[in-house]
Protein backbone atom coordinates (compact mmCIF):
# COMPACT_ATOMS: atom_id res chain seq x y z
CA UNK A 1 0.00 0.00 0.00
CA UNK A 2 2.81 2.38 0.88
CA UNK A 3 4.49 1.64 -2.43
CA UNK A 4 1.30 2.41 -4.31
CA UNK A 5 0.89 5.72 -2.48
CA UNK A 6 4.48 6.63 -3.26
CA UNK A 7 3.97 5.72 -6.91
CA UNK A 8 0.72 7.73 -7.05
CA UNK A 9 2.41 10.70 -5.37
CA UNK A 10 5.26 10.53 -7.86
CA UNK A 11 2.81 10.45 -10.77
CA UNK A 12 0.96 13.49 -9.43
CA UNK A 13 4.26 15.30 -9.00
CA UNK A 14 5.23 14.54 -12.58
CA UNK A 15 1.82 15.74 -13.80
CA UNK A 16 2.20 19.01 -11.86
CA UNK A 17 5.69 19.54 -13.24
CA UNK A 18 4.41 18.82 -16.76
CA UNK A 19 1.52 21.26 -16.36
CA UNK A 20 3.82 23.95 -14.99
CA UNK A 21 6.22 23.38 -17.87
CA UNK A 22 3.41 23.70 -20.41
CA UNK A 23 2.15 26.85 -18.68
CA UNK A 24 5.64 28.33 -18.73
CA UNK A 25 6.02 27.51 -22.41
CA UNK A 26 2.68 29.09 -23.23
CA UNK A 27 3.57 32.17 -21.19
CA UNK A 28 6.98 32.37 -22.85
CA UNK A 29 5.49 31.99 -26.30
CA UNK A 30 2.94 34.68 -25.46
CA UNK A 31 5.70 37.03 -24.32
CA UNK A 32 7.80 36.25 -27.40
CA UNK A 33 4.82 36.77 -29.69
CA UNK A 34 4.01 40.09 -28.02
CA UNK A 35 7.63 41.21 -28.26
CA UNK A 36 7.93 40.26 -31.92
CA UNK A 37 4.59 41.90 -32.70
CA UNK A 38 5.60 45.19 -31.09
CA UNK A 39 9.06 44.98 -32.68
CA UNK A 40 7.56 44.52 -36.14
CA UNK A 41 5.10 47.31 -35.46
CA UNK A 42 7.96 49.65 -34.51
CA UNK A 43 9.82 48.75 -37.71
CA UNK A 44 6.68 49.66 -39.64
CA UNK A 45 6.54 53.05 -37.90
CA UNK A 46 10.21 53.70 -38.62
CA UNK A 47 9.64 52.86 -42.29
CA UNK A 48 6.60 55.15 -42.30
CA UNK A 49 8.65 58.00 -40.79
CA UNK A 50 11.28 57.69 -43.51
CA UNK A 51 8.61 57.59 -46.19
CA UNK A 52 6.77 60.77 -45.15
CA UNK A 53 9.65 62.89 -43.83
CA UNK A 54 10.00 65.94 -46.08
CA UNK A 55 12.51 67.75 -43.87
CA UNK A 56 15.40 67.30 -46.30
CA UNK A 57 13.33 68.67 -49.17
CA UNK A 58 12.13 71.55 -47.02
CA UNK A 59 15.72 72.36 -45.98
CA UNK A 60 16.80 72.45 -49.63
CA UNK A 61 13.91 74.77 -50.45
CA UNK A 62 14.86 77.11 -47.60
CA UNK A 63 18.51 77.14 -48.68
CA UNK A 64 17.60 77.90 -52.29
CA UNK A 65 15.29 80.73 -51.20
CA UNK A 66 17.98 82.23 -48.94
CA UNK A 67 20.55 82.06 -51.78
CA UNK A 68 18.21 83.92 -54.17
CA UNK A 69 17.37 86.45 -51.49
CA UNK A 70 21.06 87.15 -50.77
CA UNK A 71 21.92 87.45 -54.45
CA UNK A 72 19.06 89.84 -55.23
CA UNK A 73 19.13 91.76 -51.95
CA UNK A 74 15.37 91.32 -51.77
CA UNK A 75 13.22 90.96 -48.71
CA UNK A 76 11.99 87.56 -47.71
CA UNK A 77 8.62 86.78 -49.24
CA UNK A 78 6.16 85.09 -46.95
CA UNK A 79 5.92 81.52 -48.10
CA UNK A 80 2.88 79.30 -47.47
CA UNK A 81 3.40 76.80 -44.67
CA UNK A 82 5.06 73.59 -45.78
CA UNK A 83 5.00 70.79 -43.26
CA UNK A 84 8.11 68.62 -42.91
CA UNK A 85 5.68 65.67 -42.88
CA UNK A 86 3.88 64.45 -46.01
CA UNK A 87 0.34 64.43 -44.65
CA UNK A 88 -1.15 63.73 -48.07
CA UNK A 89 0.65 60.41 -48.17
CA UNK A 90 -0.25 59.70 -44.55
CA UNK A 91 -3.94 60.43 -45.23
CA UNK A 92 -3.91 57.95 -48.09
CA UNK A 93 -2.82 55.27 -45.62
CA UNK A 94 -5.08 56.40 -42.77
CA UNK A 95 -7.51 59.35 -43.01
CA UNK A 96 -7.68 59.49 -39.19
CA UNK A 97 -4.23 61.15 -39.05
CA UNK A 98 -4.27 64.60 -37.40
CA UNK A 99 -0.59 65.26 -36.65
CA UNK A 100 2.90 63.97 -36.03
CA UNK A 101 4.85 64.18 -32.76
CA UNK A 102 8.64 64.19 -32.61
CA UNK A 103 10.70 64.51 -29.40
CA UNK A 104 14.50 64.79 -29.83
CA UNK A 105 16.74 62.15 -28.21
CA UNK A 106 13.83 59.75 -27.68
CA UNK A 107 12.08 57.04 -29.69
CA UNK A 108 9.01 59.25 -29.97
CA UNK A 109 8.57 59.98 -33.67
CA UNK A 110 5.04 58.93 -34.64
CA UNK A 111 1.85 59.94 -36.42
CA UNK A 112 -1.09 60.98 -34.25
CA UNK A 113 -4.55 59.66 -35.07
CA UNK A 114 -8.02 60.40 -33.71
CA UNK A 115 -11.12 58.22 -33.73
CA UNK A 116 -14.68 58.51 -32.43
CA UNK A 117 -13.64 56.97 -29.10
CA UNK A 118 -10.50 56.16 -27.10
CA UNK A 119 -10.66 52.39 -27.69
CA UNK A 120 -10.17 52.11 -31.45
CA UNK A 121 -6.40 52.65 -31.48
CA UNK A 122 -5.49 51.00 -28.19
CA UNK A 123 -4.55 47.83 -30.05
CA UNK A 124 -4.58 48.90 -33.68
CA UNK A 125 -1.62 50.17 -35.65
CA UNK A 126 -1.61 53.20 -37.92
CA UNK A 127 -2.07 50.86 -40.90
CA UNK A 128 -5.16 49.32 -39.28
CA UNK A 129 -3.53 46.05 -38.19
CA UNK A 130 -4.07 44.44 -34.78
CA UNK A 131 -1.10 45.38 -32.60
CA UNK A 132 -0.29 45.28 -28.90
CA UNK A 133 1.63 48.55 -29.39
CA UNK A 134 -1.44 50.31 -30.78
CA UNK A 135 -1.04 53.87 -32.03
CA UNK A 136 -0.37 57.32 -30.66
CA UNK A 137 -3.83 58.84 -30.54
CA UNK A 138 -5.60 62.08 -29.68
CA UNK A 139 -8.40 61.98 -27.14
CA UNK A 140 -11.70 61.87 -29.01
CA UNK A 141 -12.90 64.93 -27.09
CA UNK A 142 -9.83 67.03 -27.92
CA UNK A 143 -10.01 69.33 -30.92
CA UNK A 144 -8.85 67.75 -34.16
CA UNK A 145 -6.67 70.77 -35.01
CA UNK A 146 -4.82 70.33 -31.66
CA UNK A 147 -5.83 73.83 -30.62
CA UNK A 148 -8.22 73.22 -27.74
CA UNK A 149 -7.85 74.08 -24.07
CA UNK A 150 -6.51 70.61 -23.26
CA UNK A 151 -4.99 68.57 -26.08
CA UNK A 152 -4.60 65.03 -24.73
CA UNK A 153 -2.43 62.47 -26.51
CA UNK A 154 -2.07 58.83 -25.44
CA UNK A 155 0.50 56.12 -26.14
CA UNK A 156 1.40 52.76 -24.66
CA UNK A 157 4.40 52.30 -22.37
CA UNK A 158 6.10 49.47 -24.29
CA UNK A 159 8.75 47.44 -22.49
CA UNK A 160 10.93 47.47 -25.60
CA UNK A 161 11.20 51.27 -25.29
CA UNK A 162 8.83 52.25 -28.08
CA UNK A 163 5.63 54.31 -28.39
CA UNK A 164 5.31 56.60 -25.30
CA UNK A 165 7.75 54.67 -23.09
CA UNK A 166 10.22 57.58 -23.14
CA UNK A 167 7.69 59.93 -21.57
CA UNK A 168 8.81 58.31 -18.32
CA UNK A 169 12.30 59.75 -18.82
CA UNK A 170 10.89 63.18 -17.95
CA UNK A 171 10.39 62.04 -14.35
CA UNK A 172 14.15 62.51 -14.05
CA UNK A 173 14.87 66.19 -13.39
CA UNK A 174 18.12 66.24 -15.38
CA UNK A 175 16.53 64.72 -18.47
CA UNK A 176 13.55 67.06 -18.08
CA UNK A 177 15.74 70.17 -18.00
CA UNK A 178 17.76 69.06 -21.01
CA UNK A 179 14.82 68.01 -23.22
CA UNK A 180 12.06 70.51 -22.68
CA UNK A 181 11.57 71.46 -26.33
CA UNK A 182 9.81 69.36 -28.94
CA UNK A 183 7.34 69.74 -31.78
CA UNK A 184 4.01 68.57 -33.10
CA UNK A 185 3.41 68.95 -36.83
CA UNK A 186 -0.01 69.29 -38.43
CA UNK A 187 -1.01 69.83 -42.07
CA UNK A 188 -1.44 73.55 -41.28
CA UNK A 189 1.36 74.44 -38.85
CA UNK A 190 4.24 73.42 -36.62
CA UNK A 191 3.42 73.71 -32.92
CA UNK A 192 6.55 74.43 -30.86
CA UNK A 193 6.19 73.06 -27.35
CA UNK A 194 7.99 73.30 -24.04
CA UNK A 195 7.63 70.64 -21.32
CA UNK A 196 6.64 72.29 -18.05
CA UNK A 197 5.69 69.43 -15.69
CA UNK A 198 5.88 65.65 -15.38
CA UNK A 199 4.85 63.16 -12.70
CA UNK A 200 2.92 59.93 -12.13
CA UNK A 201 -0.54 59.59 -10.60
CA UNK A 202 -3.33 57.07 -10.23
CA UNK A 203 -5.55 57.10 -13.29
CA UNK A 204 -8.06 59.91 -12.89
CA UNK A 205 -10.65 61.39 -15.26
CA UNK A 206 -9.77 64.92 -14.14
CA UNK A 207 -6.72 64.99 -16.41
CA UNK A 208 -9.07 64.40 -19.37
CA UNK A 209 -11.03 67.62 -18.97
CA UNK A 210 -11.36 69.42 -22.29
CA UNK A 211 -14.25 71.81 -21.57
CA UNK A 212 -14.19 74.72 -19.13
CA UNK A 213 -16.87 77.25 -18.22
CA UNK A 214 -14.42 80.14 -18.47
CA UNK A 215 -10.77 81.01 -19.11
CA UNK A 216 -10.37 81.53 -15.36
CA UNK A 217 -11.56 77.96 -14.76
CA UNK A 218 -9.06 76.69 -17.31
CA UNK A 219 -6.21 78.64 -15.71
CA UNK A 220 -7.12 77.16 -12.31
CA UNK A 221 -7.06 73.71 -13.92
CA UNK A 222 -3.60 74.36 -15.41
CA UNK A 223 -2.23 75.53 -12.06
CA UNK A 224 -3.58 72.41 -10.35
CA UNK A 225 -2.22 70.08 -13.04
CA UNK A 226 1.30 71.52 -13.08
CA UNK A 227 1.93 72.00 -9.36
CA UNK A 228 2.76 68.39 -8.29
CA UNK A 229 6.08 68.42 -10.19
CA UNK A 230 8.69 69.86 -7.81
CA UNK A 231 11.05 70.79 -10.64
CA UNK A 232 8.36 71.90 -13.09
CA UNK A 233 7.95 75.40 -14.49
CA UNK A 234 4.57 77.08 -14.23
CA UNK A 235 4.61 79.54 -17.14
CA UNK A 236 4.07 83.23 -16.58
CA UNK A 237 1.36 85.02 -18.49
CA UNK A 238 -1.60 83.63 -20.38
CA UNK A 239 -1.64 79.99 -21.40
CA UNK A 240 -3.84 79.45 -24.45
CA UNK A 241 -3.71 75.66 -24.32
CA UNK A 242 -2.23 72.72 -22.45
CA UNK A 243 -0.71 69.68 -24.17
CA UNK A 244 -1.08 66.54 -22.06
CA UNK A 245 0.88 63.40 -23.00
CA UNK A 246 -0.25 60.26 -21.17
CA UNK A 247 1.22 56.77 -20.81
CA UNK A 248 1.04 53.93 -18.29
CA UNK A 249 3.11 54.02 -15.11
CA UNK A 250 3.85 51.21 -12.67
CA UNK A 251 4.64 52.99 -9.42
CA UNK A 252 1.00 52.59 -8.36
CA UNK A 253 -1.93 50.42 -9.45
CA UNK A 254 -3.48 51.69 -12.67
CA UNK A 255 -0.92 54.49 -12.74
CA UNK A 256 -0.25 57.06 -15.42
CA UNK A 257 2.77 59.20 -16.20
CA UNK A 258 1.70 62.63 -17.45
CA UNK A 259 3.93 65.05 -19.35
CA UNK A 260 2.49 68.56 -19.65
CA UNK A 261 3.68 71.06 -22.23
CA UNK A 262 2.68 74.51 -23.44
CA UNK A 263 3.23 76.30 -26.72
CA UNK A 264 6.28 78.51 -26.87
CA UNK A 265 7.61 81.10 -29.27
CA UNK A 266 9.59 79.59 -32.16
CA UNK A 267 12.57 81.90 -31.57
CA UNK A 268 12.69 80.91 -27.90
CA UNK A 269 12.46 77.28 -28.93
CA UNK A 270 15.47 77.66 -31.24
CA UNK A 271 17.74 79.63 -28.91
CA UNK A 272 17.28 77.95 -25.52
mmCIF file of N, CA and C in Angstrom, residues 110-203:
data_model
loop_
_atom_site.group_PDB
_atom_site.id
_atom_site.type_symbol
_atom_site.label_atom_id
_atom_site.label_comp_id
_atom_site.label_asym_id
_atom_site.label_seq_id
_atom_site.Cartn_x
_atom_site.Cartn_y
_atom_site.Cartn_z
ATOM 1 N N UNK A 110 6.200 59.702 -34.182
ATOM 2 C CA UNK A 110 5.044 58.934 -34.638
ATOM 3 C C UNK A 110 3.917 59.831 -35.165
ATOM 4 N N UNK A 111 3.084 59.242 -36.030
ATOM 5 C CA UNK A 111 1.853 59.936 -36.422
ATOM 6 C C UNK A 111 0.857 59.915 -35.272
ATOM 7 N N UNK A 112 -0.014 60.909 -35.247
ATOM 8 C CA UNK A 112 -1.088 60.984 -34.251
ATOM 9 C C UNK A 112 -2.410 60.793 -34.976
ATOM 10 N N UNK A 113 -3.241 59.903 -34.462
ATOM 11 C CA UNK A 113 -4.549 59.661 -35.067
ATOM 12 C C UNK A 113 -5.651 60.009 -34.069
ATOM 13 N N UNK A 114 -6.861 60.149 -34.577
ATOM 14 C CA UNK A 114 -8.017 60.405 -33.709
ATOM 15 C C UNK A 114 -9.218 59.643 -34.254
ATOM 16 N N UNK A 115 -9.922 58.962 -33.349
ATOM 17 C CA UNK A 115 -11.118 58.224 -33.732
ATOM 18 C C UNK A 115 -12.320 58.756 -32.961
ATOM 19 N N UNK A 116 -13.452 58.076 -33.087
ATOM 20 C CA UNK A 116 -14.682 58.513 -32.432
ATOM 21 C C UNK A 116 -14.707 58.139 -30.951
ATOM 22 N N UNK A 117 -13.757 57.307 -30.519
ATOM 23 C CA UNK A 117 -13.636 56.967 -29.096
ATOM 24 C C UNK A 117 -12.168 56.714 -28.780
ATOM 25 N N UNK A 118 -11.890 56.378 -27.513
ATOM 26 C CA UNK A 118 -10.502 56.159 -27.102
ATOM 27 C C UNK A 118 -10.116 54.684 -27.064
ATOM 28 N N UNK A 119 -10.949 53.824 -27.672
ATOM 29 C CA UNK A 119 -10.662 52.388 -27.686
ATOM 30 C C UNK A 119 -10.107 51.914 -29.025
ATOM 31 N N UNK A 120 -10.486 52.595 -30.096
ATOM 32 C CA UNK A 120 -10.174 52.110 -31.448
ATOM 33 C C UNK A 120 -8.694 51.846 -31.663
ATOM 34 N N UNK A 121 -7.832 52.759 -31.189
ATOM 35 C CA UNK A 121 -6.404 52.648 -31.483
ATOM 36 C C UNK A 121 -5.572 52.122 -30.319
ATOM 37 N N UNK A 122 -6.240 51.594 -29.295
ATOM 38 C CA UNK A 122 -5.489 51.000 -28.190
ATOM 39 C C UNK A 122 -4.663 49.810 -28.671
ATOM 40 N N UNK A 123 -5.238 49.023 -29.560
ATOM 41 C CA UNK A 123 -4.547 47.831 -30.054
ATOM 42 C C UNK A 123 -4.653 47.733 -31.578
ATOM 43 N N UNK A 124 -4.569 48.873 -32.221
ATOM 44 C CA UNK A 124 -4.580 48.899 -33.683
ATOM 45 C C UNK A 124 -3.500 49.848 -34.177
ATOM 46 N N UNK A 125 -2.711 49.372 -35.125
ATOM 47 C CA UNK A 125 -1.618 50.170 -35.655
ATOM 48 C C UNK A 125 -2.144 51.252 -36.586
ATOM 49 N N UNK A 126 -1.243 52.125 -36.998
ATOM 50 C CA UNK A 126 -1.611 53.201 -37.920
ATOM 51 C C UNK A 126 -2.156 52.634 -39.230
ATOM 52 N N UNK A 127 -1.631 51.486 -39.657
ATOM 53 C CA UNK A 127 -2.071 50.857 -40.901
ATOM 54 C C UNK A 127 -3.355 50.059 -40.736
ATOM 55 N N UNK A 128 -3.905 50.020 -39.501
ATOM 56 C CA UNK A 128 -5.162 49.320 -39.279
ATOM 57 C C UNK A 128 -5.013 47.861 -38.896
ATOM 58 N N UNK A 129 -3.780 47.430 -38.586
ATOM 59 C CA UNK A 129 -3.527 46.050 -38.187
ATOM 60 C C UNK A 129 -3.621 45.904 -36.664
ATOM 61 N N UNK A 130 -4.037 44.705 -36.220
ATOM 62 C CA UNK A 130 -4.068 44.436 -34.779
ATOM 63 C C UNK A 130 -2.646 44.480 -34.239
ATOM 64 N N UNK A 131 -2.444 45.199 -33.142
ATOM 65 C CA UNK A 131 -1.104 45.380 -32.601
ATOM 66 C C UNK A 131 -1.169 45.682 -31.112
ATOM 67 N N UNK A 132 -0.332 45.007 -30.338
ATOM 68 C CA UNK A 132 -0.288 45.281 -28.899
ATOM 69 C C UNK A 132 0.249 46.676 -28.627
ATOM 70 N N UNK A 133 1.057 47.206 -29.554
ATOM 71 C CA UNK A 133 1.625 48.549 -29.387
ATOM 72 C C UNK A 133 0.603 49.640 -29.670
ATOM 73 N N UNK A 134 -0.418 49.315 -30.457
ATOM 74 C CA UNK A 134 -1.436 50.308 -30.782
ATOM 75 C C UNK A 134 -0.870 51.481 -31.566
ATOM 76 N N UNK A 135 -1.462 52.643 -31.354
ATOM 77 C CA UNK A 135 -1.037 53.871 -32.034
ATOM 78 C C UNK A 135 -0.958 55.008 -31.029
ATOM 79 N N UNK A 136 -0.311 56.082 -31.433
ATOM 80 C CA UNK A 136 -0.365 57.322 -30.660
ATOM 81 C C UNK A 136 -1.646 58.021 -31.092
ATOM 82 N N UNK A 137 -2.537 58.292 -30.128
ATOM 83 C CA UNK A 137 -3.830 58.837 -30.535
ATOM 84 C C UNK A 137 -4.281 60.012 -29.670
ATOM 85 N N UNK A 138 -5.032 60.884 -30.319
ATOM 86 C CA UNK A 138 -5.596 62.079 -29.685
ATOM 87 C C UNK A 138 -6.916 61.713 -29.032
ATOM 88 N N UNK A 139 -7.132 62.206 -27.814
ATOM 89 C CA UNK A 139 -8.404 61.976 -27.141
ATOM 90 C C UNK A 139 -9.558 62.400 -28.047
ATOM 91 N N UNK A 140 -10.612 61.582 -28.082
ATOM 92 C CA UNK A 140 -11.703 61.865 -29.010
ATOM 93 C C UNK A 140 -12.444 63.165 -28.673
ATOM 94 N N UNK A 141 -12.253 63.676 -27.453
ATOM 95 C CA UNK A 141 -12.902 64.933 -27.085
ATOM 96 C C UNK A 141 -11.989 66.144 -27.270
ATOM 97 N N UNK A 142 -10.729 65.916 -27.635
ATOM 98 C CA UNK A 142 -9.826 67.034 -27.921
ATOM 99 C C UNK A 142 -10.070 67.515 -29.352
ATOM 100 N N UNK A 143 -9.778 68.785 -29.591
ATOM 101 C CA UNK A 143 -10.007 69.335 -30.922
ATOM 102 C C UNK A 143 -9.064 68.735 -31.943
ATOM 103 N N UNK A 144 -9.600 68.414 -33.093
ATOM 104 C CA UNK A 144 -8.845 67.746 -34.161
ATOM 105 C C UNK A 144 -7.647 68.571 -34.622
ATOM 106 N N UNK A 145 -7.773 69.909 -34.567
ATOM 107 C CA UNK A 145 -6.666 70.765 -35.010
ATOM 108 C C UNK A 145 -5.606 70.966 -33.929
ATOM 109 N N UNK A 146 -5.765 70.264 -32.792
ATOM 110 C CA UNK A 146 -4.822 70.331 -31.661
ATOM 111 C C UNK A 146 -4.700 71.739 -31.094
ATOM 112 N N UNK A 147 -5.828 72.454 -31.089
ATOM 113 C CA UNK A 147 -5.829 73.830 -30.618
ATOM 114 C C UNK A 147 -6.874 74.082 -29.533
ATOM 115 N N UNK A 148 -7.252 73.049 -28.811
ATOM 116 C CA UNK A 148 -8.221 73.217 -27.743
ATOM 117 C C UNK A 148 -7.574 73.630 -26.436
ATOM 118 N N UNK A 149 -8.389 73.761 -25.398
ATOM 119 C CA UNK A 149 -7.853 74.084 -24.072
ATOM 120 C C UNK A 149 -6.904 72.991 -23.589
ATOM 121 N N UNK A 150 -7.322 71.721 -23.743
ATOM 122 C CA UNK A 150 -6.508 70.613 -23.260
ATOM 123 C C UNK A 150 -6.401 69.570 -24.364
ATOM 124 N N UNK A 151 -5.241 69.516 -24.999
ATOM 125 C CA UNK A 151 -4.986 68.568 -26.084
ATOM 126 C C UNK A 151 -4.321 67.339 -25.475
ATOM 127 N N UNK A 152 -5.055 66.223 -25.444
ATOM 128 C CA UNK A 152 -4.599 65.029 -24.728
ATOM 129 C C UNK A 152 -4.188 63.958 -25.729
ATOM 130 N N UNK A 153 -2.975 63.455 -25.580
ATOM 131 C CA UNK A 153 -2.428 62.471 -26.511
ATOM 132 C C UNK A 153 -1.948 61.252 -25.716
ATOM 133 N N UNK A 154 -2.376 60.062 -26.153
ATOM 134 C CA UNK A 154 -2.068 58.825 -25.440
ATOM 135 C C UNK A 154 -1.123 57.935 -26.239
ATOM 136 N N UNK A 155 -0.340 57.139 -25.519
ATOM 137 C CA UNK A 155 0.500 56.124 -26.144
ATOM 138 C C UNK A 155 0.883 55.069 -25.122
ATOM 139 N N UNK A 156 1.037 53.843 -25.570
ATOM 140 C CA UNK A 156 1.404 52.756 -24.663
ATOM 141 C C UNK A 156 2.836 52.914 -24.155
ATOM 142 N N UNK A 157 3.071 52.373 -22.974
ATOM 143 C CA UNK A 157 4.397 52.303 -22.370
ATOM 144 C C UNK A 157 4.951 50.919 -22.683
ATOM 145 N N UNK A 158 5.617 50.778 -23.843
ATOM 146 C CA UNK A 158 6.095 49.474 -24.292
ATOM 147 C C UNK A 158 7.425 49.115 -23.628
ATOM 148 N N UNK A 159 7.539 47.872 -23.183
ATOM 149 C CA UNK A 159 8.751 47.438 -22.491
ATOM 150 C C UNK A 159 9.988 47.503 -23.372
ATOM 151 N N UNK A 160 9.783 47.415 -24.699
ATOM 152 C CA UNK A 160 10.931 47.474 -25.602
ATOM 153 C C UNK A 160 11.387 48.908 -25.868
ATOM 154 N N UNK A 161 10.755 49.880 -25.186
ATOM 155 C CA UNK A 161 11.204 51.266 -25.286
ATOM 156 C C UNK A 161 10.483 52.106 -26.321
ATOM 157 N N UNK A 162 9.482 51.539 -26.997
ATOM 158 C CA UNK A 162 8.829 52.254 -28.085
ATOM 159 C C UNK A 162 7.523 52.909 -27.640
ATOM 160 N N UNK A 163 6.857 53.543 -28.605
ATOM 161 C CA UNK A 163 5.633 54.310 -28.386
ATOM 162 C C UNK A 163 5.901 55.418 -27.356
ATOM 163 N N UNK A 164 5.121 55.513 -26.274
ATOM 164 C CA UNK A 164 5.313 56.600 -25.304
ATOM 165 C C UNK A 164 6.142 56.186 -24.092
ATOM 166 N N UNK A 165 6.896 55.124 -24.201
ATOM 167 C CA UNK A 165 7.749 54.674 -23.091
ATOM 168 C C UNK A 165 8.656 55.801 -22.589
ATOM 169 N N UNK A 166 9.231 56.563 -23.518
ATOM 170 C CA UNK A 166 10.225 57.576 -23.139
ATOM 171 C C UNK A 166 9.618 58.790 -22.449
ATOM 172 N N UNK A 167 8.308 58.876 -22.379
ATOM 173 C CA UNK A 167 7.687 59.934 -21.571
ATOM 174 C C UNK A 167 8.149 59.804 -20.120
ATOM 175 N N UNK A 168 8.378 58.554 -19.690
ATOM 176 C CA UNK A 168 8.809 58.312 -18.320
ATOM 177 C C UNK A 168 10.177 58.907 -18.010
ATOM 178 N N UNK A 169 10.990 59.147 -19.040
ATOM 179 C CA UNK A 169 12.303 59.753 -18.820
ATOM 180 C C UNK A 169 12.183 61.137 -18.190
ATOM 181 N N UNK A 170 11.064 61.813 -18.456
ATOM 182 C CA UNK A 170 10.885 63.176 -17.947
ATOM 183 C C UNK A 170 10.636 63.222 -16.438
ATOM 184 N N UNK A 171 10.492 62.062 -15.810
ATOM 185 C CA UNK A 171 10.387 62.041 -14.351
ATOM 186 C C UNK A 171 11.752 62.241 -13.695
ATOM 187 N N UNK A 172 12.796 62.187 -14.510
ATOM 188 C CA UNK A 172 14.146 62.508 -14.047
ATOM 189 C C UNK A 172 14.396 63.990 -14.309
ATOM 190 N N UNK A 173 14.732 64.736 -13.277
ATOM 191 C CA UNK A 173 14.869 66.188 -13.390
ATOM 192 C C UNK A 173 15.927 66.590 -14.415
ATOM 193 N N UNK A 174 17.052 65.889 -14.437
ATOM 194 C CA UNK A 174 18.119 66.241 -15.379
ATOM 195 C C UNK A 174 17.652 66.076 -16.817
ATOM 196 N N UNK A 175 17.026 64.947 -17.105
ATOM 197 C CA UNK A 175 16.528 64.723 -18.466
ATOM 198 C C UNK A 175 15.478 65.775 -18.815
ATOM 199 N N UNK A 176 14.606 66.058 -17.870
ATOM 200 C CA UNK A 176 13.552 67.059 -18.084
ATOM 201 C C UNK A 176 14.159 68.400 -18.496
ATOM 202 N N UNK A 177 15.145 68.855 -17.741
ATOM 203 C CA UNK A 177 15.743 70.166 -17.998
ATOM 204 C C UNK A 177 16.463 70.222 -19.352
ATOM 205 N N UNK A 178 16.972 69.079 -19.780
ATOM 206 C CA UNK A 178 17.763 69.059 -21.014
ATOM 207 C C UNK A 178 16.936 68.751 -22.262
ATOM 208 N N UNK A 179 15.648 68.413 -22.068
ATOM 209 C CA UNK A 179 14.825 68.007 -23.218
ATOM 210 C C UNK A 179 13.427 68.621 -23.152
ATOM 211 N N UNK A 180 13.377 69.886 -22.841
ATOM 212 C CA UNK A 180 12.065 70.514 -22.677
ATOM 213 C C UNK A 180 11.385 70.862 -24.002
ATOM 214 N N UNK A 181 12.149 70.963 -25.078
ATOM 215 C CA UNK A 181 11.569 71.462 -26.327
ATOM 216 C C UNK A 181 11.337 70.349 -27.346
ATOM 217 N N UNK A 182 10.139 70.325 -27.885
ATOM 218 C CA UNK A 182 9.809 69.362 -28.939
ATOM 219 C C UNK A 182 8.687 69.944 -29.794
ATOM 220 N N UNK A 183 8.298 69.197 -30.825
ATOM 221 C CA UNK A 183 7.343 69.739 -31.783
ATOM 222 C C UNK A 183 6.240 68.747 -32.133
ATOM 223 N N UNK A 184 5.097 69.325 -32.476
ATOM 224 C CA UNK A 184 4.011 68.570 -33.097
ATOM 225 C C UNK A 184 3.728 69.237 -34.437
ATOM 226 N N UNK A 185 3.703 68.435 -35.489
ATOM 227 C CA UNK A 185 3.412 68.946 -36.825
ATOM 228 C C UNK A 185 1.963 68.623 -37.189
ATOM 229 N N UNK A 186 1.317 69.533 -37.872
ATOM 230 C CA UNK A 186 -0.012 69.295 -38.425
ATOM 231 C C UNK A 186 0.034 69.690 -39.900
ATOM 232 N N UNK A 187 -1.003 69.408 -40.661
ATOM 233 C CA UNK A 187 -1.006 69.834 -42.067
ATOM 234 C C UNK A 187 -0.965 71.351 -42.230
ATOM 235 N N UNK A 188 -1.323 72.096 -41.184
ATOM 236 C CA UNK A 188 -1.435 73.551 -41.281
ATOM 237 C C UNK A 188 -0.303 74.318 -40.615
ATOM 238 N N UNK A 189 0.370 73.686 -39.630
ATOM 239 C CA UNK A 189 1.357 74.437 -38.853
ATOM 240 C C UNK A 189 2.271 73.505 -38.079
ATOM 241 N N UNK A 190 3.366 74.096 -37.569
ATOM 242 C CA UNK A 190 4.237 73.423 -36.615
ATOM 243 C C UNK A 190 3.982 74.056 -35.256
ATOM 244 N N UNK A 191 3.670 73.220 -34.277
ATOM 245 C CA UNK A 191 3.417 73.708 -32.919
ATOM 246 C C UNK A 191 4.670 73.454 -32.085
ATOM 247 N N UNK A 192 5.319 74.527 -31.660
ATOM 248 C CA UNK A 192 6.548 74.433 -30.860
ATOM 249 C C UNK A 192 6.164 74.359 -29.388
ATOM 250 N N UNK A 193 6.627 73.326 -28.725
ATOM 251 C CA UNK A 193 6.194 73.065 -27.352
ATOM 252 C C UNK A 193 7.361 73.043 -26.370
ATOM 253 N N UNK A 194 7.024 73.363 -25.129
ATOM 254 C CA UNK A 194 7.991 73.301 -24.036
ATOM 255 C C UNK A 194 7.389 72.496 -22.892
ATOM 256 N N UNK A 195 8.078 71.442 -22.461
ATOM 257 C CA UNK A 195 7.626 70.644 -21.320
ATOM 258 C C UNK A 195 7.709 71.487 -20.054
ATOM 259 N N UNK A 196 6.659 71.457 -19.248
ATOM 260 C CA UNK A 196 6.638 72.289 -18.046
ATOM 261 C C UNK A 196 6.364 71.499 -16.763
ATOM 262 N N UNK A 197 5.957 70.220 -16.892
ATOM 263 C CA UNK A 197 5.693 69.433 -15.691
ATOM 264 C C UNK A 197 5.581 67.959 -16.060
ATOM 265 N N UNK A 198 6.012 67.085 -15.147
ATOM 266 C CA UNK A 198 5.878 65.645 -15.376
ATOM 267 C C UNK A 198 5.851 64.911 -14.041
ATOM 268 N N UNK A 199 4.932 63.969 -13.908
ATOM 269 C CA UNK A 199 4.852 63.161 -12.696
ATOM 270 C C UNK A 199 3.903 61.988 -12.943
ATOM 271 N N UNK A 200 3.849 61.048 -12.002
ATOM 272 C CA UNK A 200 2.917 59.934 -12.132
ATOM 273 C C UNK A 200 1.795 60.071 -11.112
ATOM 274 N N UNK A 201 0.636 59.548 -11.468
ATOM 275 C CA UNK A 201 -0.539 59.590 -10.599
ATOM 276 C C UNK A 201 -1.373 58.333 -10.818
ATOM 277 N N UNK A 202 -2.330 58.094 -9.941
ATOM 278 C CA UNK A 202 -3.327 57.075 -10.226
ATOM 279 C C UNK A 202 -4.231 57.597 -11.332
ATOM 280 N N UNK A 203 -4.703 56.699 -12.169
ATOM 281 C CA UNK A 203 -5.545 57.101 -13.286
ATOM 282 C C UNK A 203 -6.761 57.873 -12.785
#
